[in-house]
mmCIF file of C-alpha atoms in Angstrom:
data_model
loop_
_atom_site.group_PDB
_atom_site.id
_atom_site.type_symbol
_atom_site.label_atom_id
_atom_site.label_comp_id
_atom_site.label_asym_id
_atom_site.label_seq_id
_atom_site.Cartn_x
_atom_site.Cartn_y
_atom_site.Cartn_z
ATOM 1 C CA MET X 1317 -30.569 28.121 6.090
ATOM 2 C CA GLU X 1318 -26.800 28.672 5.882
ATOM 3 C CA PHE X 1319 -26.283 25.759 8.279
ATOM 4 C CA PHE X 1320 -28.183 23.472 5.912
ATOM 5 C CA ILE X 1321 -26.149 24.614 2.909
ATOM 6 C CA VAL X 1322 -22.836 24.073 4.755
ATOM 7 C CA TRP X 1323 -23.997 20.569 5.730
ATOM 8 C CA ILE X 1324 -24.939 19.663 2.151
ATOM 9 C CA ILE X 1325 -21.624 21.036 0.848
ATOM 10 C CA SER X 1326 -19.796 18.936 3.423
ATOM 11 C CA ALA X 1327 -21.613 15.794 2.336
ATOM 12 C CA VAL X 1328 -20.987 16.399 -1.378
ATOM 13 C CA GLY X 1329 -17.347 17.311 -0.706
ATOM 14 C CA GLY X 1330 -16.914 14.142 1.263
ATOM 15 C CA LEU X 1331 -18.423 12.171 -1.635
ATOM 16 C CA LEU X 1332 -15.964 13.699 -4.042
ATOM 17 C CA LEU X 1333 -12.978 13.108 -1.777
ATOM 18 C CA ASP X 1334 -13.645 9.617 -0.479
ATOM 19 C CA GLY X 1335 -16.647 8.164 -2.233
ATOM 20 C CA VAL X 1336 -19.582 6.740 -0.314
ATOM 21 C CA ARG X 1337 -17.579 6.550 2.884
ATOM 22 C CA GLY X 1338 -16.749 10.265 2.600
ATOM 23 C CA LEU X 1339 -20.412 11.035 1.892
ATOM 24 C CA ALA X 1340 -21.301 9.376 5.200
ATOM 25 C CA TRP X 1341 -18.617 11.262 7.044
ATOM 26 C CA GLY X 1342 -19.682 14.596 5.521
ATOM 27 C CA PHE X 1343 -23.413 13.926 6.076
ATOM 28 C CA PHE X 1344 -23.199 12.819 9.685
ATOM 29 C CA LEU X 1345 -20.396 15.082 10.945
ATOM 30 C CA GLY X 1346 -20.695 18.057 8.596
ATOM 31 C CA PRO X 1347 -17.524 20.118 8.160
ATOM 32 C CA ILE X 1348 -15.612 17.857 10.588
ATOM 33 C CA GLY X 1349 -16.549 14.878 8.459
ATOM 34 C CA LEU X 1350 -15.272 16.712 5.394
ATOM 35 C CA VAL X 1351 -11.870 17.059 7.066
ATOM 36 C CA VAL X 1352 -11.923 13.397 8.092
ATOM 37 C CA ALA X 1353 -12.783 12.376 4.491
ATOM 38 C CA ALA X 1354 -9.975 14.596 3.177
ATOM 39 C CA ILE X 1355 -7.262 13.076 5.372
ATOM 40 C CA SER X 1356 -8.355 9.441 5.249
ATOM 41 C CA LYS X 1357 -7.107 7.205 2.457
ATOM 42 C CA PRO X 1358 -9.757 5.826 0.125
ATOM 43 C CA LYS X 1359 -10.380 2.159 0.721
ATOM 44 C CA LYS X 1360 -9.379 1.284 -2.853
ATOM 45 C CA VAL X 1361 -5.948 2.811 -2.351
ATOM 46 C CA GLU X 1362 -5.392 0.778 0.838
ATOM 47 C CA GLU X 1363 -6.391 -2.438 -0.952
ATOM 48 C CA LEU X 1364 -4.121 -1.599 -3.888
ATOM 49 C CA GLU X 1365 -1.141 -0.961 -1.584
ATOM 50 C CA THR X 1366 -1.735 -4.286 0.169
ATOM 51 C CA LYS X 1367 -1.883 -6.141 -3.150
ATOM 52 C CA ARG X 1368 1.353 -4.461 -4.297
ATOM 53 C CA ALA X 1369 3.126 -5.378 -1.079
ATOM 54 C CA ILE X 1370 2.066 -9.009 -1.466
ATOM 55 C CA GLN X 1371 3.215 -9.001 -5.098
ATOM 56 C CA ARG X 1372 6.595 -7.480 -4.168
ATOM 57 C CA GLU X 1373 7.095 -10.126 -1.507
ATOM 58 C CA ALA X 1374 6.309 -12.886 -3.996
ATOM 59 C CA GLU X 1375 8.836 -11.456 -6.444
ATOM 60 C CA THR X 1376 11.749 -11.452 -3.927
ATOM 61 C CA LYS X 1377 13.810 -13.989 -2.080
ATOM 62 C CA ARG X 1378 16.758 -13.914 0.329
ATOM 63 C CA CYS X 1379 20.282 -14.404 -0.869
ATOM 64 C CA PRO X 1380 21.689 -17.615 0.643
ATOM 65 C CA TYR X 1381 25.062 -15.979 1.179
ATOM 66 C CA CYS X 1382 24.339 -12.510 2.634
ATOM 67 C CA ASP X 1383 20.600 -12.870 3.530
ATOM 68 C CA GLU X 1384 19.643 -9.650 1.762
ATOM 69 C CA LEU X 1385 16.403 -9.322 -0.235
ATOM 70 C CA ILE X 1386 16.854 -9.783 -3.983
ATOM 71 C CA ARG X 1387 14.588 -10.428 -6.950
ATOM 72 C CA ALA X 1388 13.458 -14.025 -7.304
ATOM 73 C CA LYS X 1389 14.791 -14.280 -10.844
ATOM 74 C CA ALA X 1390 18.235 -12.886 -9.993
ATOM 75 C CA ILE X 1391 21.242 -14.979 -11.002
ATOM 76 C CA VAL X 1392 23.780 -12.729 -9.218
ATOM 77 C CA CYS X 1393 23.229 -11.086 -5.824
ATOM 78 C CA LYS X 1394 23.387 -7.316 -6.133
ATOM 79 C CA HIS X 1395 24.777 -6.994 -2.589
ATOM 80 C CA CYS X 1396 27.502 -9.617 -2.330
ATOM 81 C CA LYS X 1397 27.927 -10.295 -6.079
ATOM 82 C CA LYS X 1398 27.769 -14.089 -5.579
ATOM 83 C CA ASP X 1399 26.558 -16.367 -8.328
ATOM 84 C CA LEU X 1400 23.140 -17.745 -7.431
ATOM 85 C CA THR X 1401 22.978 -20.414 -10.104
ATOM 86 C CA GLU X 1402 25.240 -22.648 -8.014
ATOM 87 C CA ASP X 1403 23.855 -24.398 -4.947
ATOM 88 C CA PRO X 1404 25.499 -22.907 -1.816
ATOM 89 C CA GLU X 1405 25.258 -26.230 0.066
ATOM 90 C CA THR X 1406 27.369 -28.065 -2.490
ATOM 91 C CA LEU X 1407 30.002 -25.305 -2.489
ATOM 92 C CA ASP X 1408 30.705 -25.713 1.228
ATOM 93 C CA LYS X 1409 31.659 -29.395 0.814
#
């Protein structure tokens, strides 16, 4: 009887920690599944991190002078302090 109670607690704990995926881990693997559910990232968090990384990449560009990442709307590079409103190709001529 205690075995059954531990197994149910593992399934419910997995559900609380990681949603339906955690419920499956807890139900099929018991206490081991509860540990797996506790250390794994929820799927929603992984998707959110991916979306934020894509958004950050879209909001940045490379400085034409020093090749460092800067914000896309920047008018002065924070690394080399060059003015980005002027075209670097016309300055070289």
